[in-house]
Structure formats: structure tokens, C-alpha cells
XYZ file of C-alpha atoms in Angstrom:
650
model
C -0.397 0.118 -0.004
C 3.263 2.255 0.637
C 4.118 2.057 -3.212
C 0.647 2.036 -4.119
C -0.731 4.974 -2.459
C 2.197 7.341 -1.142
C 2.946 8.417 -4.797
C -0.263 10.331 -5.226
C -1.235 13.348 -3.662
C -3.615 15.734 -3.621
C -4.603 19.169 -2.127
C -6.346 22.643 -2.770
C -4.130 25.043 -2.584
C -5.186 28.792 -3.498
C -8.318 27.741 -4.666
C -6.657 25.265 -7.537
C -6.301 21.496 -6.726
C -2.717 20.839 -6.886
C -1.501 17.173 -7.771
C 1.707 15.770 -6.834
C 4.106 12.370 -7.238
C 6.099 12.213 -3.688
C 9.526 11.664 -3.708
C 9.914 7.747 -3.172
C 11.389 7.026 -0.074
C 12.865 3.924 0.963
C 13.336 4.587 4.718
C 10.618 2.388 6.474
C 10.352 5.245 8.991
C 8.733 7.141 6.804
C 6.381 4.520 5.648
C 2.830 3.764 7.400
C 2.571 0.989 8.842
C -0.114 -2.182 8.969
C -2.257 -0.425 11.553
C -2.303 2.889 10.068
C -3.174 1.653 6.371
C -5.847 -0.312 7.592
C -7.335 2.511 9.920
C -6.958 4.866 6.946
C -8.911 2.749 4.685
C -11.312 1.867 6.883
C -12.063 4.824 7.991
C -12.589 5.667 4.172
C -15.679 3.749 3.507
C -17.243 4.270 7.265
C -17.770 7.541 6.052
C -19.981 6.286 3.447
C -22.149 4.560 5.446
C -22.253 6.235 9.060
C -22.010 9.778 10.774
C -18.241 10.534 11.860
C -19.826 10.438 15.485
C -20.910 6.877 15.387
C -17.533 5.919 13.412
C -15.770 7.101 16.519
C -18.567 5.367 18.818
C -18.182 2.203 16.998
C -13.897 2.245 17.273
C -13.829 2.857 20.421
C -15.873 -0.011 21.545
C -13.916 -2.303 18.938
C -10.819 -0.669 20.739
C -11.709 -1.720 24.352
C -13.163 -4.758 23.294
C -9.994 -6.025 22.155
C -7.692 -4.687 24.634
C -9.757 -6.422 27.313
C -8.836 -4.202 30.157
C -10.068 -3.542 33.396
C -9.846 -0.004 33.325
C -12.912 0.215 30.696
C -14.612 3.493 31.867
C -11.126 5.394 31.861
C -10.072 3.560 28.511
C -12.637 4.704 27.063
C -13.129 8.134 28.300
C -9.564 8.832 26.701
C -10.951 6.922 23.468
C -13.280 9.934 23.390
C -10.793 12.434 23.905
C -7.842 11.725 21.090
C -9.175 9.354 19.158
C -11.300 12.343 17.234
C -8.083 13.700 15.984
C -6.512 10.045 14.696
C -9.529 9.798 12.760
C -9.459 13.170 11.036
C -5.780 12.648 10.402
C -6.663 9.569 8.581
C -9.324 10.963 6.661
C -6.819 13.500 5.876
C -4.204 11.125 4.127
C -6.817 8.903 2.552
C -8.097 12.562 0.476
C -4.590 13.460 0.063
C -4.407 10.357 -1.346
C -6.819 10.021 -3.872
C -7.940 7.106 -2.241
C -11.542 8.309 -2.005
C -13.222 8.419 -5.432
C -11.183 4.517 -5.909
C -12.969 3.469 -2.958
C -16.417 5.106 -3.174
C -16.229 3.067 -6.863
C -15.462 0.004 -5.014
C -18.572 0.175 -3.120
C -20.721 1.741 -5.988
C -19.882 -1.517 -7.903
C -20.048 -3.516 -5.197
C -23.302 -2.900 -3.603
C -25.150 -2.510 -7.266
C -23.879 -5.843 -7.930
C -25.762 -7.347 -5.032
C -28.530 -5.376 -4.006
C -29.398 -3.242 -7.350
C -29.393 0.168 -6.348
C -26.277 2.816 -5.505
C -27.383 4.574 -2.510
C -26.617 3.556 0.984
C -29.424 3.551 3.263
C -28.438 4.069 7.178
C -27.163 0.901 8.671
C -30.295 -0.561 10.814
C -29.661 -1.506 14.514
C -29.077 -5.186 12.950
C -25.992 -4.204 10.252
C -24.190 -2.192 13.550
C -23.833 -5.226 15.083
C -22.574 -7.113 12.729
C -20.253 -4.924 11.504
C -19.004 -4.278 15.131
C -18.177 -7.816 15.254
C -16.751 -7.834 11.613
C -14.140 -5.479 12.504
C -13.416 -7.013 15.942
C -12.954 -11.063 14.319
C -10.707 -8.893 11.545
C -8.144 -6.901 14.178
C -8.406 -9.444 16.800
C -7.081 -11.962 13.524
C -7.712 -15.479 15.620
C -8.985 -16.960 12.636
C -9.230 -16.681 8.688
C -12.729 -17.028 7.563
C -15.757 -14.876 8.175
C -19.233 -14.755 6.153
C -21.215 -11.351 6.245
C -25.028 -11.029 5.426
C -25.334 -7.359 4.909
C -24.488 -6.228 0.944
C -23.544 -3.158 2.328
C -20.928 -4.066 4.680
C -20.183 -6.669 1.809
C -18.952 -3.568 -0.508
C -17.077 -1.965 2.260
C -15.031 -5.099 2.316
C -15.045 -4.923 -1.800
C -13.354 -2.090 -1.096
C -10.657 -2.386 1.839
C -9.994 -5.055 -1.143
C -9.215 -2.512 -3.765
C -7.136 -0.258 -1.520
C -5.023 -3.178 -0.451
C -6.187 -4.838 2.806
C -4.763 -7.888 2.579
C -7.451 -9.873 2.936
C -9.921 -12.278 -0.003
C -13.572 -12.010 -0.838
C -16.069 -14.402 -2.509
C -19.483 -16.173 -2.276
C -20.017 -18.865 0.665
C -17.984 -22.160 -0.781
C -15.034 -20.072 -2.732
C -12.148 -19.779 -0.053
C -7.982 -19.841 -0.700
C -6.092 -21.475 2.035
C -4.209 -19.407 4.172
C -5.797 -15.808 3.576
C -8.000 -13.780 5.064
C -11.880 -14.778 3.513
C -14.562 -12.680 4.042
C -17.775 -14.417 2.185
C -21.097 -13.012 1.326
C -23.956 -15.218 2.500
C -26.343 -12.926 0.274
C -29.814 -14.851 0.508
C -29.696 -17.979 -1.140
C -29.414 -20.531 1.720
C -28.529 -17.754 4.141
C -32.427 -16.061 4.182
C -32.705 -17.185 7.570
C -29.779 -15.925 9.097
C -29.965 -12.932 7.229
C -33.174 -12.206 8.697
C -32.438 -13.081 12.082
C -29.860 -10.205 12.005
C -32.197 -7.772 10.871
C -35.204 -8.897 12.644
C -35.909 -6.081 14.691
C -35.594 -3.598 11.785
C -37.808 -5.238 9.231
C -41.586 -3.493 11.076
C -40.772 0.414 9.266
C -43.723 0.935 11.385
C -42.788 0.971 14.376
C -40.518 3.878 16.119
C -37.218 3.217 17.182
C -35.392 5.653 19.402
C -31.500 5.720 20.728
C -31.963 7.619 23.950
C -35.616 8.825 23.256
C -34.220 10.362 20.271
C -35.044 9.238 16.754
C -31.353 8.608 15.071
C -30.007 10.008 12.719
C -30.974 8.619 9.438
C -28.236 9.961 6.621
C -28.432 8.301 3.573
C -25.523 8.364 0.812
C -26.055 9.339 -2.951
C -23.969 9.953 -5.439
C -22.551 12.835 -6.560
C -24.845 14.099 -9.436
C -27.933 12.404 -8.399
C -29.365 12.869 -5.217
C -32.688 11.445 -6.684
C -30.685 8.092 -6.145
C -31.583 8.132 -2.103
C -35.107 6.901 -3.234
C -33.817 3.322 -3.718
C -32.955 3.563 0.418
C -36.089 3.633 1.185
C -37.423 -0.551 1.503
C -41.021 0.131 0.303
C -42.516 -1.292 -2.990
C -41.599 -0.861 -6.479
C -44.927 1.138 -6.215
C -44.173 3.560 -4.316
C -40.828 4.287 -5.153
C -42.503 5.008 -9.097
C -44.522 7.626 -7.071
C -41.685 8.893 -5.053
C -39.759 9.564 -8.254
C -42.818 11.172 -10.242
C -42.807 13.452 -7.093
C -39.195 14.083 -7.205
C -39.435 15.021 -10.881
C -42.265 17.501 -10.520
C -40.422 18.666 -7.551
C -37.624 19.010 -10.012
C -39.600 20.923 -12.531
C -40.883 23.614 -10.397
C -37.790 24.016 -8.613
C -35.870 24.804 -12.215
C -38.723 28.233 -12.478
C -37.509 29.816 -9.549
C -34.355 31.657 -9.253
C -32.468 32.874 -5.945
C -31.339 36.332 -5.798
C -28.085 37.627 -3.621
C -27.855 40.882 -2.517
C -26.199 43.285 -0.199
C -28.541 46.201 0.721
C -27.494 49.518 2.272
C -28.216 48.564 6.186
C -26.429 45.180 6.449
C -22.997 44.302 6.498
C -23.747 39.874 4.837
C -24.959 39.000 1.846
C -28.704 38.274 1.726
C -30.999 35.954 -0.508
C -34.283 36.170 -1.490
C -36.350 35.344 -4.952
C -36.166 36.579 -7.936
C -38.851 35.055 -10.365
C -41.022 32.523 -10.554
C -43.918 31.112 -12.869
C -46.586 32.903 -11.260
C -49.920 31.431 -9.718
C -52.882 31.883 -12.387
C -55.569 29.164 -11.538
C -57.224 29.010 -8.330
C -55.721 26.312 -5.964
C -57.835 24.584 -2.903
C -57.058 26.174 0.489
C -54.578 22.472 2.025
C -52.697 22.938 -1.074
C -51.898 26.783 -0.689
C -51.279 26.011 3.658
C -48.798 23.379 2.061
C -47.119 25.738 -0.457
C -46.229 27.964 1.919
C -44.566 25.514 4.496
C -41.506 24.398 2.565
C -42.461 26.695 -0.417
C -41.117 29.895 -0.576
C -43.241 31.020 -3.278
C -46.784 30.090 -4.752
C -45.809 28.935 -8.463
C -48.274 27.206 -10.873
C -45.956 24.283 -10.654
C -45.906 23.540 -7.438
C -50.009 24.195 -6.674
C -50.067 22.223 -10.205
C -47.828 19.221 -8.418
C -49.224 19.259 -4.663
C -52.846 19.211 -6.612
C -51.824 15.618 -8.321
C -50.177 14.612 -4.897
C -53.713 15.767 -3.287
C -56.192 14.587 -5.765
C -56.589 10.903 -4.683
C -55.698 11.647 -1.094
C -58.490 10.961 1.589
C -59.433 14.241 3.042
C -58.166 12.232 6.335
C -54.640 12.216 5.474
C -54.770 15.529 3.492
C -55.506 17.104 7.141
C -53.094 14.726 8.650
C -50.256 16.037 6.480
C -51.228 19.799 6.733
C -51.241 19.633 9.941
C -48.136 17.822 10.524
C -46.083 20.629 7.425
C -47.850 23.565 9.670
C -46.252 22.974 12.894
C -42.575 22.248 10.956
C -42.900 18.745 11.154
C -42.003 17.849 14.622
C -40.771 14.949 15.285
C -43.180 13.822 17.907
C -45.926 14.292 15.576
C -44.232 10.523 14.471
C -43.702 9.092 17.028
C -46.706 7.742 17.174
C -47.739 4.410 15.371
C -47.957 4.996 11.662
C -50.063 3.542 9.025
C -48.451 2.681 5.453
C -50.841 5.078 3.696
C -49.363 7.865 6.012
C -45.712 6.807 5.606
C -46.816 6.273 1.341
C -47.669 10.244 1.751
C -45.542 11.403 3.818
C -42.330 10.531 1.542
C -43.882 11.448 -1.847
C -44.594 14.784 -0.061
C -40.937 15.033 1.005
C -39.396 14.075 -2.559
C -41.552 16.459 -4.013
C -40.149 18.823 -1.266
C -36.066 17.886 -1.531
C -36.481 17.210 -5.780
C -37.432 20.984 -5.476
C -34.927 22.363 -3.423
C -31.989 19.955 -4.747
C -32.810 21.424 -8.461
C -33.383 25.636 -6.932
C -30.006 25.222 -5.378
C -28.105 23.587 -8.126
C -26.793 26.575 -9.586
C -25.073 27.817 -6.353
C -22.529 24.510 -5.813
C -19.583 24.847 -7.508
C -18.617 20.653 -7.679
C -14.720 21.402 -9.412
C -13.122 20.711 -6.522
C -14.984 16.925 -6.437
C -13.717 13.939 -8.202
C -16.749 12.061 -10.041
C -19.015 9.599 -8.984
C -18.135 10.212 -4.883
C -20.534 9.886 -2.356
C -22.950 12.831 -1.049
C -24.452 12.414 2.096
C -27.630 13.710 3.152
C -30.698 13.302 6.081
C -33.850 11.506 5.347
C -35.531 9.161 6.539
C -39.111 7.249 7.397
C -38.787 9.427 10.205
C -35.444 11.848 10.492
C -37.716 15.088 9.532
C -34.203 17.354 9.899
C -33.254 18.538 6.396
C -37.282 19.260 6.727
C -37.197 21.288 9.914
C -34.194 23.012 8.242
C -35.754 23.996 4.519
C -38.713 25.266 6.897
C -37.109 28.104 8.746
C -34.664 28.854 4.981
C -38.146 29.222 3.398
C -40.183 31.703 6.115
C -37.050 33.549 5.517
C -37.244 33.982 2.583
C -40.372 34.445 2.370
C -39.600 37.659 5.481
C -40.213 40.903 3.296
C -40.394 43.394 5.899
C -36.750 43.494 7.700
C -33.407 42.039 6.713
C -32.793 41.080 9.924
C -35.649 37.957 9.798
C -34.019 37.008 5.777
C -32.057 34.349 4.393
C -28.265 35.285 5.122
C -25.445 33.388 4.061
C -24.864 31.132 7.197
C -28.586 29.716 6.842
C -27.832 29.151 2.904
C -24.270 26.918 3.967
C -26.133 24.936 6.969
C -28.874 24.213 4.102
C -26.176 22.956 2.308
C -24.283 20.882 4.690
C -27.417 19.435 5.234
C -28.169 18.446 1.730
C -24.745 17.817 0.745
C -22.687 16.545 3.893
C -25.329 14.770 5.934
C -24.600 17.366 9.051
C -27.077 16.884 11.809
C -26.834 19.896 14.031
C -28.141 23.545 13.959
C -26.879 26.814 15.985
C -29.918 29.455 14.971
C -28.899 31.804 17.426
C -25.326 32.825 15.788
C -25.102 34.742 13.323
C -21.388 35.597 12.231
C -20.414 35.560 8.381
C -18.629 32.473 7.528
C -15.026 32.057 4.914
C -16.185 30.519 1.481
C -13.387 30.166 -1.219
C -13.968 31.315 -4.865
C -17.163 33.311 -5.581
C -18.666 35.255 -2.388
C -22.164 34.263 -3.235
C -22.064 30.606 -4.572
C -20.725 27.975 -2.187
C -17.678 25.048 -3.036
C -18.256 21.394 -2.352
C -14.445 20.788 -1.594
C -13.377 16.363 -1.025
C -9.712 17.312 -0.388
C -8.304 19.094 2.230
C -7.464 22.670 2.184
C -3.845 23.821 2.457
C -3.840 26.496 5.722
C -7.184 26.052 7.006
C -7.511 24.586 10.050
C -11.338 24.124 10.794
C -12.602 23.418 14.618
C -14.150 20.125 15.018
C -17.569 21.041 13.925
C -15.657 21.464 10.471
C -16.805 25.367 10.407
C -14.108 28.697 9.691
C -15.036 31.807 11.395
C -14.191 35.218 9.409
C -12.617 37.223 11.805
C -11.507 40.636 11.683
C -8.218 42.127 11.878
C -5.866 45.647 12.550
C -5.946 45.763 8.411
C -3.797 49.282 6.782
C -3.068 52.321 7.990
C -4.424 55.642 6.860
C -3.862 58.814 6.451
C -4.983 61.743 5.039
C -5.089 63.242 1.104
C -2.362 64.582 0.099
C -1.520 65.753 -3.218
C -4.631 65.977 -5.672
C -3.556 63.960 -8.739
C -4.026 67.281 -12.003
C -4.864 64.850 -14.434
C -7.562 61.659 -13.804
C -5.588 58.917 -16.239
C -6.088 55.195 -15.709
C -3.677 53.211 -15.015
C -2.700 49.328 -14.709
C -0.994 47.805 -11.661
C 2.001 46.704 -13.122
C 3.338 44.371 -9.672
C 2.680 40.919 -8.883
C -0.722 40.580 -6.694
C -2.537 38.014 -4.602
C -4.729 37.273 -2.102
C -4.744 34.360 0.349
C -6.756 33.216 3.156
C -4.816 32.418 6.710
C -6.034 31.695 10.247
C -5.380 34.509 12.823
C -4.300 34.336 15.705
C -7.060 35.308 18.608
C -5.699 35.161 22.793
C -2.615 32.522 21.165
C -5.051 30.408 19.514
C -6.249 29.310 15.362
C -9.682 30.658 15.334
C -10.569 32.332 12.418
C -9.596 32.963 8.966
C -8.798 36.200 7.478
C -7.332 37.529 3.869
C -3.638 38.511 3.643
C -2.657 41.200 0.712
C 0.539 40.626 -1.554
C 2.107 42.819 -3.327
C 5.209 41.621 -5.162
C 6.370 39.856 -1.956
C 5.453 42.029 0.239
C 2.013 41.470 2.817
C 0.070 44.964 2.680
C -2.153 44.383 5.197
C -5.218 41.660 6.333
C -8.846 42.420 5.903
C -12.409 40.137 7.140
C -13.648 38.398 4.283
C -17.569 38.519 5.524
C -17.030 42.486 5.371
C -15.217 42.279 2.425
C -17.869 40.121 0.329
C -21.146 41.830 1.535
C -18.887 45.504 0.004
C -17.790 43.755 -3.068
C -21.382 42.179 -4.191
C -22.495 46.131 -3.611
C -19.864 47.969 -5.244
C -19.603 45.416 -8.564
C -23.374 43.585 -9.280
C -26.263 45.187 -10.451
C -29.756 43.579 -11.497
C -28.936 42.836 -14.831
C -25.775 41.130 -13.918
C -23.383 43.519 -15.497
C -20.794 45.970 -13.654
C -22.402 49.321 -13.826
C -20.992 52.087 -10.605
C -23.151 50.957 -7.565
C -22.530 52.166 -3.893
C -21.801 50.253 -0.930
C -22.136 51.690 2.079
C -21.716 50.518 5.189
C -24.032 51.023 8.360
C -22.113 53.071 10.781
C -21.267 55.603 7.182
C -25.330 55.799 6.667
C -25.953 56.592 10.456
C -23.530 59.435 9.537
C -26.167 61.345 7.080
C -28.169 64.133 7.850
C -32.199 64.576 6.618
C -31.292 67.929 4.133
C -29.835 66.728 0.646
C -26.794 68.919 -0.600
C -27.441 71.478 -3.449
C -24.473 70.675 -5.691
C -24.566 74.229 -6.957
C -23.505 75.451 -3.940
C -20.844 72.834 -2.940
C -17.248 73.037 -4.441
C -16.084 70.984 -7.045
C -14.333 67.655 -5.525
C -10.746 66.675 -5.141
C -9.072 63.595 -6.540
C -6.523 61.907 -4.825
C -4.798 58.824 -6.193
C -3.922 55.500 -4.939
C -0.917 52.841 -6.569
C 0.548 49.979 -5.763
C 3.022 51.458 -4.576
C 1.627 53.040 -1.497
C -0.085 49.913 -0.496
C 3.640 48.600 -0.864
C 4.828 51.460 2.289
C 1.287 50.319 4.446
C 0.246 53.434 4.651
C -2.709 54.297 1.920
C -4.520 58.107 1.652
C -8.524 57.972 2.665
C -10.900 61.093 2.307
C -11.058 62.910 5.675
C -12.373 65.945 4.525
C -15.511 67.133 1.731
C -15.713 66.152 -1.317
C -12.541 64.710 -1.731
C -12.153 61.126 -3.809
C -9.625 59.022 -3.758
C -8.976 56.337 -6.905
C -7.770 53.380 -6.284
C -5.936 52.456 -9.405
C -6.687 48.701 -9.656
C -7.757 48.046 -13.320
C -7.090 44.575 -14.667
C -5.760 43.029 -10.819
C -8.514 41.344 -9.430
C -6.702 40.832 -6.474
C -5.913 44.089 -6.400
C -9.318 45.672 -6.681
C -10.768 42.857 -4.201
C -8.030 43.674 -1.022
C -8.631 47.675 -1.169
C -12.519 47.015 -1.374
C -11.718 44.665 1.509
C -9.539 47.673 3.481
C -11.633 50.377 3.054
C -14.819 48.137 4.312
C -13.420 47.848 7.561
C -12.958 51.632 7.567
C -17.288 52.189 6.576
C -16.175 53.892 3.618
C -18.408 54.682 0.169
C -16.757 52.158 -2.332
C -17.647 52.620 -6.229
C -16.843 51.000 -9.129
C -17.305 51.797 -13.116
C -16.725 50.569 -16.417
C -14.865 54.197 -16.409
C -13.363 56.139 -13.624
C -15.551 59.256 -15.373
C -18.712 56.728 -14.937
C -17.635 56.467 -11.217
C -17.161 59.906 -10.497
C -20.632 61.176 -11.703
C -22.561 58.238 -10.280
C -20.787 59.356 -6.951
C -22.250 62.929 -7.869
C -25.649 60.941 -8.583
C -25.945 59.364 -5.532
C -24.657 61.908 -2.680
C -26.390 64.427 -4.175
C -29.693 61.779 -3.331
C -28.406 60.445 0.099
C -25.683 61.981 1.503
C -25.064 65.526 3.198
C -21.584 67.020 4.880
C -19.503 64.228 3.383
C -19.255 64.050 -0.380
C -16.850 61.670 -0.318
C -15.443 58.027 -1.374
C -13.764 55.687 -3.213
C -13.522 54.609 -6.782
C -11.668 51.155 -7.282
C -11.034 51.566 -10.692
């Protein structure tokens, strides 16, 4: 395995995937041992069928059993504190060496052959027990033969074999003398054993809880086809066909709705709302309108038609039951009582409509350029797991808010929804409104399957934007006599870097560099809002738009200025040479306009907007300097009074 995987390296650096072949090392001290390679491959395949916390708990149980020590409690607590760090290291090691895509392909091919489906449902209690027993047998090493009943677990073993772990696989009766062999029992000659293992999970109408809570129902699906999750449900073909139908109707409705990213003057972050959709032209029943308002941001004609199709052959009692559950944010308590097959099937069809809608609506906002083809994504969807429905309900309500920007859908809200839909994350912190850092385009989101050099997320996998000292400013001196566009000649770049607070790395700032000299740092969350306000208009062109911070808006007075009585403005140049001195000009007096010459250099433009955003300045960009100056005059004549000044980032 050292020869096969150690020479293939992949990481993300400065927004690009970097591939390289590691230098061959013959020193045994620089190579992983057998146990480490086993754990690297094992954690990689377990990620496909288990949430992170379940993987940790499973391995703790296996290790404690194998060690057979008397201090079980102390040993368990020690593993709980330290094992997660090892798991993250094994996971990163596999990602860097490109193992994830290869092992995902092996799991996909094996499971599609055995179970005629590539989506992987949550492991049942019987499968979890079988997995635990198998791992204890594998690491104990007392015998060479083992039989697996679960198609999912056998697919994981095939992936371990593909990774290079020394074990053989095959059907019953096929063994290799002297080699560790795992056989798949299947349902021929071993059906009774199969049903004995999963007997407690066959009755899907009963609710199973762990510590009084419904366990997380995470489903794995191949990238690019989330509708595969339908195959993970133990329902008849007719029901799955019905679910597939409403998923397609949801996609059709979602394709006709568009979100818009905006950065209003009274806010510092990026907000989202619905830009356009196919408005209703028909009259619809009240129950349909209630359902449409729970998980869909707008009452579009296509959504109403799909809901009407869903309810056409549904008894009135079931319609009211579904409406009641949805209107109460689908609390888990509503699904803990025994349900009928009709209720379960109606609920699954409604979920299919909702999920098809949202996966299609949010598809343009997700970049897959850092994800290998045909790897597994994870979502939260089960017969009774309504977590994703609750998240979409909250996001829908915020998109429907029109009265105040404080209640509108933010970038953090959308990021958390996407984390559930694509990563199976099962946590929610509704009161935390701090902005997160995303790479590349400021209003879209990139899914990464490789480590990002220089960024260290916390235990929850989060990165937070940090405040910085920024750059020093001075009053404007020596106004320019002739305004001319100048192109930067030096090499500019902007880098994400962990900042230090109280001696601990905990947040991310952006570092601007000019020809190898560090110019300064700025907060990416503040910069992205100012950049969006300064650059994007409704048509998507780059016209002159004003970006005002909340603090600057508070300085305006109610009486507008009279342009006829005002003195002409003075214009001051800011060049890249000034940035390299760590001191740049800002307007402190009335009728001062600062022009930052960054034409043709996106990195310098982004850095300049970030620096000035931290000082609550007005930022303009335009197709030409004359156009930007004209925009300043028009906007300040209408809005501002005492300080008719601004920053033009050319």
C-alpha cells in the first residue's frame, strides 16, 4: 500500500487542485505501518455509511473490547478525548492520496451488483452489530474465514480489498487456504440468518429511538444524482415510482424559480431572496396553499399543480394530517406514534416533492469543481427523520420575510442547509449569525473533497471570518492634476490565513500580497458584502453601484446637498506603491474622492475593497473612472449631506 498510495498527492492550494507525485522514500521509518493503513482505508469506507460520531463510537467500542482491560471507563474516556484527532488524520491522509474516489467506485460497483442500487441507506441496528463483530474479528486475527450477510458491509469489504488490504472476498464455498477470506451469504441458502440479524428493523411502522431520540437517518448518494436516495427506502416498487414521479415534479418546479444574492445598504453581509418564478394563474384549494407556504418560498403555478396531483387521490383525513404536520414545522413528535402505511407513503411522496424542488433550486449555487466524479455525498432523510424538512422550513420562512433585512435568509442560513443536503451534517445553531468563509465566488459555495492547505476548521468543521488590524490610513495629500487610468504592474495575490486570538488559531482572514510584500489583512465577511454591493446590479453587469456600511449611513443628515453651492471635489490617486508602504489615503474631508488604480488586477481590487470596508467607507466601481465619479455625484446628491466623499476602486 505504501508503494501504491504514498506517491499520489492531491491538495487544494490557493483555490486550485494541486497534484504531485511524492518523492519515493525507502526508509521504513517514513512509511505507514499495517495498522495505520488499515485505519486509513477503514475510516474512508465507514464514512460512506456512518456519520462521524458513529464512526468514532464504533471504533471506541471495538478497541475497548480488543484490549480487554479492567479500567474500561477510563480507557473509554481517553479514546473519546483523543481518537477523533486520529480519525481526522486518517481521513485527510486518504483524501490527499486520492483514495476516496477509488474506494467509492468499488463500493458503488459491488452494491449495485448485490442490491441493484447505489444509494446506501442508514445501517440498521442489525447491520451495526454485524459491523462491530466483523471489525473485532478482523483485528483479533484468530480465524481466517468470516461470512457477511449485509450487502452494504460486504461492499465496504470489497473496497478494503481494492485499497490493498490483504484479504480475499467471494461467495460461500469459495475460500483461499491460508488467506483471510470474507464471504457474502446473500439470500440463497442463508436467508434465515439474514432475517435473524435484521429482524428488529423489518417493521418500518414502529419507531425506534436511541436515548429517547430518533437516530439520524443519513443516506449516501452518488454525486450528481440525489434522487438515488429513493432506492434506500424499504418500500414497494410502486411507492418508489410514485416518489420518483414527485421528485421529478419538484425538480420541474425548482427549475422555474431563481434566487438572487444581494447586499442592501442596511446590512453588512450577503442576503438571498427569490428573484423570479412562474406565478399562479389558477385558483387552488386552501389546503394546497397551506402546504405550499410551508416548504416552498413562493406559490408558483408548477408547485401548486404538483401538490394538486399529490392530493388528488388522497383521502381528506390524510390531507389534513399532512397539512397539520407540515404547518407545525413537522415536529418529530408527530411521527413517533404508530403510523399507517398510507401515512408513511404520503409523507415520503411529499418529501420527494420538497427535496426535488430544493436540490434543483440550489444547484446553480453549488460548485463541484473540487469534487472527483462519482463520489458519495450524504444527506439526512429517513422514514421518520424530519431534520432536513425542518431546516428547509426555517429557510423558507426567512425567504418569505419582506419586512426587515434582519429576518431575511443570510449566507450562513444557506450554507447550513447545503451542509445537510450534501454533507449530512446534523447540527443547527439558529442564534449564531457570524459570517462564514467560502472560497472563490462570494455568493456561491464550493464543496471540497480534499484538504485545503493552511485552513484548520474547528471540531464542527467550521471556519469563521476574523477581525483584523487591516492597514494604516492617512489623510489625502497632493491631489492629482490629470485623472488617468493606470494598470498595476506588480504581482498581486490574496491568501486565506488563520488568525491568532489569545494565542489560538480560530478564525480566517485574507492576506493581501504585492510582489512578495505583505500589504495587510482584512475580514472576508465584510469584504464580500461590499464587493457585491459595489459590483453587481440586477442585470448582472458591472455598472456603478454604491456600497455603504451601516456606520456610514448613520452619518447622513436629512437635508440634501445643493450641487450648485458645493465646491468641486478633489481627486487623489492610490497606487500599488502606496500599498507597499503599508499606508494608504482615505478621505477625511468633504469633496475628496480617492481613486485606487487596480484596473485589470482582480486581486488588488478585492484587497482594496476589503481594506476600505473595514473603515466604513463608500466604495464605487464602474466601467470607467468618469462613470464612477458621475455615480458618486448623483448618489451623494440624493443621499448624503455633510461628507460628499468616496472611494473609487477602478
